XYZ file of C-alpha atoms in Angstrom:
707
model
C -25.692 18.807 -15.114
C -23.965 14.935 -15.091
C -25.686 12.630 -17.448
C -28.146 10.178 -15.878
C -26.971 6.567 -16.021
C -29.169 4.092 -17.617
C -28.526 1.919 -14.603
C -28.580 2.184 -11.294
C -26.171 1.854 -8.653
C -26.240 0.573 -5.591
C -29.201 -2.568 -4.916
C -31.904 -2.859 -6.930
C -35.056 -5.345 -6.338
C -35.960 -8.062 -8.744
C -37.950 -10.761 -9.022
C -36.608 -13.012 -7.237
C -33.791 -11.334 -5.324
C -32.181 -8.237 -5.583
C -29.524 -6.774 -7.973
C -25.646 -4.811 -6.859
C -24.060 -2.769 -9.413
C -21.087 -0.731 -8.321
C -18.560 1.481 -10.614
C -14.926 1.142 -10.680
C -12.891 2.795 -13.538
C -9.706 0.640 -12.444
C -10.743 -2.770 -10.971
C -9.980 -5.596 -13.168
C -12.623 -7.742 -10.899
C -15.170 -8.088 -8.377
C -17.237 -10.518 -6.677
C -19.834 -10.380 -4.119
C -19.982 -11.693 -0.365
C -22.719 -12.701 1.026
C -22.485 -13.344 5.019
C -24.475 -15.082 7.556
C -27.512 -12.965 9.435
C -26.827 -14.069 12.612
C -23.431 -13.928 12.512
C -21.857 -11.096 9.557
C -18.225 -12.733 9.861
C -19.659 -15.611 8.893
C -18.757 -15.759 4.926
C -21.181 -17.795 3.141
C -20.779 -17.115 -0.325
C -18.680 -15.858 -3.243
C -20.184 -14.571 -5.845
C -18.010 -13.376 -9.555
C -19.652 -9.950 -10.927
C -20.179 -8.971 -14.650
C -18.370 -6.072 -15.693
C -20.318 -3.809 -18.261
C -18.179 -0.675 -19.067
C -17.024 0.413 -15.733
C -20.069 -0.886 -13.570
C -19.614 -4.411 -12.103
C -22.805 -6.111 -11.454
C -25.087 -9.353 -10.331
C -28.437 -10.394 -9.868
C -29.077 -13.270 -6.832
C -31.830 -14.283 -5.257
C -28.918 -14.783 -1.837
C -29.641 -10.914 -1.660
C -32.677 -10.649 0.442
C -34.102 -8.593 3.034
C -31.852 -8.056 5.834
C -28.833 -10.310 3.750
C -25.178 -8.937 5.346
C -23.069 -8.321 2.480
C -19.593 -6.617 1.119
C -17.733 -6.590 -2.005
C -14.207 -7.845 -3.068
C -12.257 -5.932 -5.465
C -9.273 -6.148 -7.256
C -6.968 -3.995 -9.726
C -3.407 -2.997 -10.753
C -1.115 -2.335 -7.909
C 0.843 0.834 -8.603
C 0.810 4.567 -7.528
C -2.153 5.778 -6.542
C -3.809 2.377 -6.522
C -4.482 0.548 -3.357
C -6.807 -2.466 -4.360
C -6.840 -5.713 -1.399
C -9.165 -8.573 -3.009
C -8.504 -9.619 0.810
C -10.440 -7.160 2.365
C -14.495 -6.894 2.742
C -15.507 -3.220 0.805
C -18.676 -1.221 1.593
C -20.636 -0.715 -1.546
C -20.877 3.436 -1.453
C -24.752 2.720 -1.938
C -25.269 0.786 0.700
C -28.346 2.036 2.630
C -28.219 0.109 5.545
C -24.992 -1.067 7.494
C -24.277 -3.454 10.278
C -21.237 -3.697 12.698
C -20.069 -7.303 13.032
C -18.867 -8.741 16.668
C -15.021 -8.663 15.733
C -15.757 -4.577 14.348
C -15.761 -4.675 10.689
C -18.672 -3.431 8.407
C -21.362 -5.162 6.172
C -23.509 -3.932 4.155
C -27.404 -4.772 4.432
C -30.578 -5.238 2.228
C -32.978 -2.722 3.890
C -36.681 -2.843 3.208
C -37.431 0.535 2.341
C -41.414 0.617 2.961
C -42.365 3.700 5.036
C -45.979 5.078 5.631
C -45.869 8.519 5.817
C -49.389 9.085 6.331
C -50.093 12.029 3.874
C -47.889 14.271 5.767
C -46.568 16.859 3.291
C -43.091 19.306 3.423
C -44.155 22.444 5.361
C -43.985 25.204 3.264
C -41.690 27.768 5.218
C -40.588 30.833 3.081
C -37.357 31.527 2.803
C -37.410 35.394 4.352
C -39.367 33.488 7.410
C -36.560 30.585 8.304
C -34.907 30.852 11.504
C -32.485 27.684 11.437
C -31.481 26.306 15.150
C -28.658 23.803 14.442
C -28.903 21.158 16.695
C -26.837 17.543 17.572
C -29.554 14.844 17.802
C -27.598 13.258 20.777
C -27.061 16.302 22.452
C -30.286 17.780 22.065
C -32.336 15.161 24.111
C -29.896 12.867 25.763
C -30.402 15.202 29.373
C -34.186 15.627 28.606
C -36.119 14.472 31.667
C -39.789 14.228 29.614
C -38.284 11.429 27.042
C -38.456 7.772 28.637
C -34.681 6.754 29.333
C -34.695 4.488 26.267
C -35.553 7.203 23.881
C -32.734 10.148 25.422
C -29.963 10.964 22.936
C -32.127 9.250 19.868
C -33.886 10.003 16.865
C -37.174 9.350 18.308
C -36.239 11.375 21.413
C -35.978 14.143 18.767
C -39.239 13.683 17.500
C -41.193 13.209 20.707
C -43.800 15.258 21.772
C -42.002 17.344 24.508
C -38.721 18.219 21.977
C -41.014 19.450 19.173
C -43.234 21.637 21.616
C -40.028 22.959 23.479
C -38.764 23.558 19.417
C -42.153 25.178 18.633
C -42.170 27.507 21.882
C -38.833 28.939 20.953
C -40.299 29.762 17.698
C -37.580 28.631 15.284
C -38.597 27.084 11.980
C -36.105 24.900 10.915
C -34.087 22.029 12.660
C -30.086 21.772 10.990
C -28.742 18.634 12.191
C -24.915 17.640 12.957
C -23.996 14.884 10.793
C -26.548 11.833 10.333
C -24.837 9.867 7.817
C -23.094 6.739 9.340
C -19.481 7.646 10.971
C -16.848 6.552 12.890
C -14.115 7.831 15.169
C -10.918 8.767 13.876
C -8.192 6.383 14.746
C -6.102 8.926 16.816
C -9.318 9.354 18.875
C -9.932 6.288 19.667
C -6.374 5.632 20.874
C -6.703 8.494 23.005
C -10.116 6.666 24.368
C -11.919 9.665 22.588
C -14.507 9.445 20.123
C -15.670 11.958 17.423
C -18.999 13.415 18.946
C -19.941 16.052 16.080
C -19.948 13.083 13.088
C -17.763 14.910 10.373
C -16.097 11.431 9.935
C -18.556 9.520 7.508
C -18.325 6.319 6.276
C -21.285 6.284 4.393
C -23.717 8.725 2.492
C -26.507 6.812 2.440
C -26.757 4.701 5.639
C -28.168 6.769 8.662
C -26.264 6.336 11.914
C -27.044 3.636 13.888
C -25.819 4.767 17.068
C -28.413 7.491 17.060
C -31.348 5.033 17.037
C -33.224 3.376 20.011
C -31.700 0.081 20.550
C -34.774 -1.511 19.245
C -34.271 -0.133 15.953
C -30.753 -1.059 16.388
C -31.361 -4.522 16.133
C -33.404 -4.516 13.446
C -31.547 -5.598 10.555
C -34.363 -4.803 8.102
C -34.110 -1.460 8.068
C -34.913 -0.118 12.156
C -32.964 2.792 11.811
C -34.174 3.848 8.075
C -37.818 3.428 9.350
C -36.962 5.814 13.287
C -35.679 8.489 11.072
C -38.472 8.507 8.334
C -40.557 8.785 11.637
C -38.069 11.793 13.119
C -38.451 13.619 9.888
C -42.514 13.295 9.488
C -43.334 14.121 13.011
C -41.253 17.253 12.802
C -42.981 17.676 9.620
C -46.266 17.614 11.053
C -45.147 20.098 13.402
C -44.902 22.483 10.407
C -40.553 22.478 11.037
C -38.238 22.024 8.554
C -35.478 19.327 8.483
C -32.059 20.241 6.868
C -28.711 18.193 7.505
C -25.311 18.984 7.639
C -23.422 16.462 4.810
C -19.633 15.824 4.798
C -18.601 14.990 1.388
C -15.530 16.497 1.101
C -13.632 13.704 2.458
C -14.485 10.460 4.367
C -13.453 8.247 7.069
C -10.437 6.524 5.475
C -8.557 9.432 6.808
C -4.786 9.428 5.055
C -3.172 6.563 3.348
C -2.310 4.989 6.717
C -6.257 4.931 7.546
C -8.443 2.455 7.730
C -9.691 1.064 4.507
C -13.609 0.572 4.305
C -15.437 1.651 0.591
C -13.897 3.884 -2.009
C -10.032 3.231 -1.459
C -10.536 -0.276 -1.764
C -13.049 -0.161 -4.862
C -10.998 2.365 -6.474
C -8.600 4.697 -4.390
C -6.686 6.518 -7.995
C -10.768 7.782 -8.902
C -12.411 8.876 -6.186
C -9.395 10.688 -4.073
C -7.613 13.603 -5.189
C -3.364 11.524 -5.261
C -0.670 13.307 -5.908
C 2.108 11.836 -8.654
C 3.894 9.820 -6.178
C 0.626 8.682 -4.912
C 0.143 11.127 -1.697
C -3.105 12.389 -0.549
C -3.844 15.934 -1.561
C -5.463 17.204 1.410
C -7.695 20.138 1.008
C -9.631 19.402 4.015
C -7.388 19.115 6.841
C -8.982 15.593 7.624
C -6.235 13.085 5.913
C -7.967 12.729 1.905
C -10.061 14.426 -0.673
C -12.883 13.929 -2.745
C -11.694 14.394 -6.134
C -14.907 15.688 -7.614
C -13.445 16.439 -11.137
C -14.425 13.193 -11.707
C -18.128 12.217 -12.942
C -19.054 8.955 -10.752
C -17.596 11.012 -7.679
C -20.321 13.426 -8.699
C -22.867 11.424 -9.363
C -22.481 9.634 -6.088
C -23.423 12.824 -4.124
C -25.844 13.513 -6.373
C -27.479 10.151 -6.072
C -27.130 10.527 -1.826
C -28.903 13.960 -1.966
C -31.586 12.511 -4.161
C -32.257 9.799 -1.965
C -32.165 11.700 1.360
C -34.453 14.717 -0.311
C -36.862 12.397 -1.879
C -36.878 9.311 0.006
C -35.921 10.487 3.426
C -38.127 13.431 2.539
C -35.303 15.746 4.140
C -35.548 19.871 3.770
C -32.141 21.023 2.829
C -28.702 20.325 2.849
C -25.488 22.369 4.840
C -22.491 21.725 2.621
C -19.431 21.330 4.890
C -16.321 22.467 3.749
C -18.288 22.662 0.147
C -15.450 24.763 -1.996
C -14.142 20.844 -2.254
C -17.063 20.356 -3.922
C -16.265 23.037 -6.831
C -12.939 22.332 -7.409
C -12.038 20.907 -11.191
C -9.042 18.619 -11.617
C -6.166 20.963 -11.368
C -7.666 21.865 -7.721
C -9.004 25.233 -8.389
C -12.087 26.313 -6.982
C -14.819 27.069 -9.964
C -18.157 28.229 -9.189
C -19.431 26.689 -11.926
C -18.344 23.535 -11.532
C -20.794 20.723 -12.833
C -21.481 19.114 -9.609
C -22.538 22.618 -8.123
C -24.589 23.461 -10.911
C -25.859 20.099 -11.143
C -27.263 20.291 -7.293
C -29.332 23.130 -8.333
C -30.468 22.172 -11.098
C -31.428 18.145 -10.976
C -34.944 17.995 -11.192
C -35.471 15.846 -7.714
C -33.247 18.589 -6.143
C -35.442 21.234 -6.876
C -37.351 21.831 -3.725
C -34.161 21.159 -1.893
C -32.793 23.923 0.206
C -28.493 24.581 -0.444
C -25.955 25.968 2.242
C -22.629 26.292 1.533
C -19.696 26.536 3.975
C -17.832 28.550 1.856
C -14.112 27.701 2.982
C -11.700 24.696 2.883
C -7.785 24.494 3.717
C -6.873 24.335 0.315
C -5.607 26.969 -2.374
C -7.580 30.066 -2.042
C -9.713 28.271 0.323
C -12.029 31.575 1.375
C -15.033 31.495 -0.807
C -17.517 33.477 1.082
C -19.707 35.061 -1.779
C -18.580 33.245 -4.430
C -21.304 30.303 -4.870
C -23.723 30.271 -7.619
C -27.072 32.047 -7.009
C -29.267 29.528 -5.440
C -26.818 28.919 -2.437
C -26.958 30.248 1.177
C -23.550 30.508 2.509
C -22.485 31.018 5.655
C -21.313 34.283 6.260
C -18.264 34.239 8.525
C -17.739 38.079 7.885
C -20.970 38.781 9.555
C -20.070 37.049 12.454
C -16.621 38.761 12.531
C -18.276 41.826 12.311
C -20.805 41.425 15.180
C -18.463 39.679 17.357
C -16.215 42.555 17.286
C -18.216 45.182 17.255
C -20.085 44.120 20.647
C -17.345 42.100 22.668
C -13.755 42.914 20.882
C -14.025 46.363 20.681
C -15.834 46.543 24.337
C -12.337 44.551 25.455
C -10.533 47.413 23.944
C -12.772 49.969 25.585
C -12.015 48.407 29.188
C -8.048 48.393 28.279
C -8.123 51.742 27.408
C -8.200 51.657 24.076
C -10.481 52.591 20.849
C -12.814 50.557 18.671
C -11.580 48.851 15.555
C -15.569 48.295 13.915
C -17.030 51.335 13.122
C -20.894 51.936 12.830
C -20.028 51.290 8.611
C -18.964 47.543 8.924
C -22.039 47.007 11.376
C -24.274 48.546 8.681
C -23.070 46.505 5.984
C -23.758 43.397 7.904
C -27.112 44.343 9.286
C -28.273 45.362 5.828
C -27.299 41.805 4.289
C -23.844 41.940 3.399
C -24.308 43.254 -0.167
C -20.286 43.635 -0.813
C -20.145 40.187 -0.459
C -23.685 39.167 -2.376
C -24.377 40.516 -5.557
C -27.862 42.008 -6.075
C -29.089 39.391 -8.037
C -28.504 36.619 -4.981
C -30.305 39.346 -2.223
C -30.032 39.398 1.056
C -31.697 35.724 2.118
C -28.185 34.209 0.226
C -26.626 35.106 3.806
C -26.604 32.458 6.479
C -26.101 35.088 9.332
C -24.516 33.325 12.436
C -22.984 34.361 15.934
C -21.989 31.191 16.933
C -21.555 27.356 15.779
C -21.348 24.113 16.764
C -17.271 24.625 16.126
C -16.565 27.487 18.382
C -17.543 29.398 21.346
C -21.257 29.235 22.792
C -22.606 32.498 23.482
C -22.288 32.455 26.482
C -18.951 31.710 26.510
C -18.350 34.636 24.246
C -18.656 36.536 26.822
C -16.678 34.584 29.878
C -13.733 33.481 28.310
C -10.845 36.024 26.509
C -8.858 32.504 25.710
C -9.777 29.035 24.575
C -9.890 26.053 27.005
C -9.314 22.985 25.273
C -6.948 21.265 26.976
C -9.663 18.287 27.669
C -8.853 17.524 23.851
C -5.972 16.117 24.704
C -3.781 18.422 21.746
C -2.781 20.688 24.858
C -4.349 23.449 23.568
C -3.591 23.581 20.496
C -6.922 22.727 18.638
C -9.676 25.292 18.062
C -9.538 28.531 16.722
C -7.299 31.345 18.152
C -9.252 34.687 16.820
C -12.508 34.449 18.995
C -13.235 38.255 19.391
C -14.670 37.465 22.775
C -14.976 39.492 25.630
C -14.582 37.569 29.309
C -16.125 40.896 31.253
C -12.558 41.285 33.754
C -13.048 37.836 34.412
C -11.949 34.504 32.762
C -14.574 31.931 33.422
C -17.449 31.928 35.704
C -17.708 34.475 37.894
C -20.384 35.230 40.925
C -20.128 38.934 40.621
C -23.409 40.500 39.717
C -22.367 43.356 37.922
C -19.876 40.726 35.833
C -23.584 39.048 35.035
C -25.721 41.762 34.323
C -23.191 43.092 31.971
C -22.123 39.609 30.495
C -26.044 38.959 29.692
C -26.316 42.632 28.040
C -23.703 41.968 25.765
C -25.147 38.376 24.665
C -28.373 40.126 23.911
C -26.311 42.696 22.072
C -25.504 39.747 19.654
C -28.317 38.050 19.533
C -30.487 41.095 18.997
C -28.105 42.113 16.202
C -28.528 38.432 14.500
C -32.486 38.311 15.243
C -32.686 42.038 13.034
C -30.462 41.376 10.283
C -31.399 41.061 6.774
C -30.580 37.515 5.761
C -31.213 33.612 7.568
C -30.644 33.737 10.940
C -29.011 30.506 12.479
C -28.958 30.145 16.121
C -26.904 26.950 18.104
C -28.689 24.738 19.954
C -28.533 25.933 23.789
C -27.818 30.128 23.242
C -31.285 30.596 23.564
C -30.956 29.869 27.248
C -27.084 30.577 27.943
C -25.320 27.211 27.455
C -21.651 26.940 28.427
C -18.711 24.585 27.317
C -16.471 25.473 29.843
C -14.719 27.661 27.269
C -13.965 24.644 25.152
C -13.986 26.090 21.627
C -13.531 23.138 19.822
C -15.980 19.956 21.508
C -15.483 17.989 18.653
C -14.663 14.746 20.995
C -16.374 15.329 23.780
C -19.751 13.525 24.448
C -20.247 14.022 27.541
C -22.627 16.913 29.815
C -20.093 19.384 28.137
C -21.893 19.373 25.466
C -25.438 17.846 25.727
C -28.302 20.522 26.532
C -29.037 20.932 30.108
C -33.214 21.143 30.585
C -32.666 22.261 34.133
C -31.671 25.657 34.323
C -30.835 28.728 36.511
C -33.245 31.661 36.978
C -31.572 34.230 34.441
C -31.318 31.153 31.924
C -35.295 31.477 31.863
C -35.415 35.007 31.371
C -32.748 34.603 28.696
C -35.155 31.785 27.065
C -37.915 34.846 26.984
C -35.663 37.512 25.467
C -34.630 34.927 22.887
C -38.485 34.141 22.162
C -39.630 37.584 22.205
C -36.394 38.491 19.325
C -37.698 35.746 17.562
C -41.389 36.688 17.224
C -40.528 40.497 16.974
C -38.408 38.865 13.463
C -41.798 37.524 12.671
C -43.897 40.202 13.184
C -41.887 42.334 11.193
C -40.796 41.808 7.823
C -39.197 45.128 7.582
C -36.488 42.844 8.976
C -36.227 40.289 6.766
C -36.511 41.463 3.065
C -35.771 39.535 0.039
C -34.578 41.471 -2.038
C -31.649 44.396 -1.629
C -33.497 47.863 -1.667
C -32.505 50.310 -4.678
C -32.032 54.057 -4.218
C -34.100 54.807 -7.433
C -36.625 52.523 -7.165
C -39.375 50.940 -5.177
C -38.188 46.871 -4.955
C -41.574 44.862 -4.281
C -40.160 42.672 -1.029
C -37.350 44.807 -0.174
C -37.263 47.115 2.836
C -36.285 50.619 2.488
C -33.255 51.537 4.760
C -32.786 54.909 6.558
C -29.828 55.736 8.434
C -29.329 57.980 11.357
C -27.028 59.159 13.942
C -27.255 60.147 17.408
C -28.642 63.413 16.634
C -31.987 62.183 14.413
C -30.110 63.477 11.270
C -29.670 61.546 8.112
C -26.043 60.081 7.989
C -23.917 61.719 5.899
C -20.506 60.408 4.441
C -18.535 61.927 7.380
C -20.676 60.044 9.856
C -20.062 56.595 8.116
C -16.375 57.411 8.042
C -16.112 58.468 11.698
C -15.203 55.280 13.347
C -15.414 57.025 16.812
C -18.814 57.556 16.736
C -20.301 53.899 17.254
C -24.055 55.127 17.194
C -26.284 54.156 14.137
C -30.170 54.372 13.847
C -32.089 52.369 11.149
C -35.461 52.986 10.392
C -36.402 49.962 8.120
C -39.748 50.155 6.295
C -40.823 47.162 4.334
C -42.162 47.284 0.891
C -44.877 44.173 1.475
C -46.153 41.732 -1.026
C -48.173 39.598 0.959
C -47.610 40.740 4.467
C -48.701 43.656 6.469
C -46.936 46.989 6.117
C -44.443 47.476 9.004
C -41.480 50.086 10.283
C -39.057 49.355 13.058
C -36.500 51.700 14.453
C -33.251 49.889 15.655
C -30.631 51.952 17.839
C -27.506 50.514 17.679
C -24.992 52.356 20.663
C -21.724 50.918 20.584
C -20.595 53.211 22.783
C -18.858 52.744 26.435
C -20.761 55.774 27.923
C -24.105 56.051 28.509
C -26.186 58.806 26.101
C -29.207 60.199 25.414
C -30.322 59.579 21.520
C -32.555 61.672 19.643
C -34.927 59.133 17.430
C -35.560 60.037 13.769
C -38.883 61.372 13.437
C -39.327 60.585 9.499
C -42.289 60.934 7.239
C -45.659 59.789 9.245
C -44.053 58.235 11.749
C -46.723 59.118 14.812
C -45.369 57.253 17.821
C -42.568 54.880 18.398
C -43.033 51.417 20.813
C -40.254 50.347 22.430
C -40.484 46.318 21.904
C -36.904 45.498 23.376
C -34.198 46.782 25.489
C -30.583 44.826 25.382
C -29.904 46.393 28.655
C -32.880 45.056 30.401
C -33.546 41.636 31.799
C -37.067 41.934 31.430
C -39.651 44.099 29.016
C -41.000 47.298 30.065
C -43.857 49.166 27.907
C -42.725 52.816 26.759
C -44.100 54.819 24.068
C -42.594 57.830 22.972
C -43.129 60.456 19.713
C -40.592 60.482 17.133
C -37.966 63.053 17.479
C -37.609 62.502 21.080
C -34.691 61.598 23.034
C -34.463 58.278 24.638
C -31.960 56.852 27.089
C -29.367 54.399 25.766
C -27.359 52.245 28.380
C -23.516 52.100 27.243
C -23.103 49.161 24.981
C -26.710 48.369 24.145
C -29.721 48.337 21.442
C -33.364 48.808 21.199
C -35.841 47.751 19.028
C -38.664 50.404 18.481
C -42.175 49.534 16.307
C -42.745 52.448 14.285
C -46.235 53.676 14.185
C -47.835 55.765 11.480
C -47.521 55.792 7.751
C -45.947 58.353 5.348
C -48.862 60.562 4.361
C -47.788 60.398 0.598
C -47.048 56.753 -0.070
C -43.186 56.944 -0.033
C -41.011 58.682 2.563
C -37.826 60.540 0.942
C -35.464 57.616 1.863
C -31.839 57.101 1.426
C -31.744 53.535 0.654
C -28.252 51.880 0.997
C -26.960 49.082 -0.888
C -24.382 49.968 1.877
C -20.667 48.888 1.291
C -18.338 49.766 4.335
C -16.498 52.531 4.479
C -13.426 49.681 4.829
C -13.990 46.044 4.531
C -13.928 44.308 7.653
C -10.374 42.037 8.171
C -10.784 38.502 6.418
C -10.978 36.024 9.100
C -8.326 34.287 10.419
C -10.297 31.334 12.020
C -10.745 28.196 10.038
C -13.864 26.215 10.956
C -12.709 22.672 12.037
C -16.837 21.346 11.117
């Protein structure tokens, strides 16, 4: 673990004012600059700061709540250095930041007091988590139930109507796209576009002020901060967790020609990866890469995480391009990197959930399954397998070809991806997803074979080309009723697979009812109705929303679908699920069945071995054939009846009960879920429990997410 410093960095309250402490290994001098409250472009005072080791510090009564300030830093010139004492730098620990009339930024001293009202963090066991990835502005900008001034704001997200929507849907955890203060890239500004997603961070402590209500934005004492805390408090009061998508891998200073604002001016050679010639080593695709082999950079991230988890009460973090955080001095990824270990071991972060996006664009950038135990990971292999089975292969069938993904890879994904995550980590280390902010929406996966990103101004070159999608015969929207029905069935197939799979599922905002971005699979620069969630919906979208709710309820009701541990074939493991695999004839799968890629019907009986929840046993039938079929259900020991819970081929649920061993009709390319009533007469069925590894590994992903 990184050793805690004897003196806190940033601003500390003192008897008469505040003390500011800033780290720089290479600076030769530093001064505090105090600006006018009413005109933060007007410099009032320059105060030299004292050097103690590698810290520069100053205590002054001029630093009061609401005071705008910056620092000027001087140092050596030469390769790797970018000191410019004529520029105003933002201290990296600044809790509040305001923009001046001339477009510059100043740090401000804020009042951190807030009444949490005794509201505690909600306790959501990880096996019960369902993550809902959302954008603060996009979620509520079009919400007609909100006052106009709250639409698209933190307060709007915490409004009773928004909270009621999330509770009604049935998710447990809201994961917000970046809310650290960010700015748009120079390239986008020159094009008249903006960075909508927020992956271009200016500061890792201050909240993004544009998401606050207008009244809070003009409260320079910390109004934005208080609105964010109020949002977290109200979500917690409603039983909802709050995760943040955080971007520590690079900053908004871009490449060497980009706008210097903070770390570059304070100590470029220490904070960034710089080559021998002075050029930036870019493992992020964003112009610069923070060098986390430097202890001060590690400590800065830890301070930020402690602040957001402890002071702001945020419950967890998703780390953008997380391998960057684990790269050592020579750029190689090390799963035991001091920063990765410290984020798990720090006493103030013990209750925080840590989720890695396990790839970057550096050497050996794909690291899925290689983060330390304790990190969840976005499972891109899961995404690719499920998309290919239900969509890519369906397109191939329709064009006279065969399927490339058999039931083996699908079973491997559904059972918790044990081939990627070792037994010590368990299936809950896998964050399963079909869609995310980057890429097609769920609806667009079934409407488009090709990306349509012309509106982004990059001649459709940006965004992933390998989407494993299927337009069902017509590119884009269609009024053909048969095409619409087929598309909705495919949407239900991938959503249903997600919500019956072992692991932690993640839904993307709007997928619960069928939101479209008109084929744009990289809408990072689209701040418009294209990316905002609509609240006026068509009849089919209301129906699809009801289906999503039903699937989430089904997952809540059946712990067999959300095991804590991988099952073992030779013992009963508490908290695991015993998995029996059957073929289309209701017989146990054989080695030949697993290897026979042409047979795309698989039946899974998942039986819980509960610790503190009721016993459950569920039958899931995956029928990935382009032809209708009669499937004989299995008849395991003690099963007395099968109750249909969900059928992806139907828009509405119909009650149905059959006996184990009966034949049931499965529509082409569809799935069903049954509750299996009855318990084994002798306690345990003689089951084949598999930590299944697919006969052939799925292909490595070819698309690199941008967010």
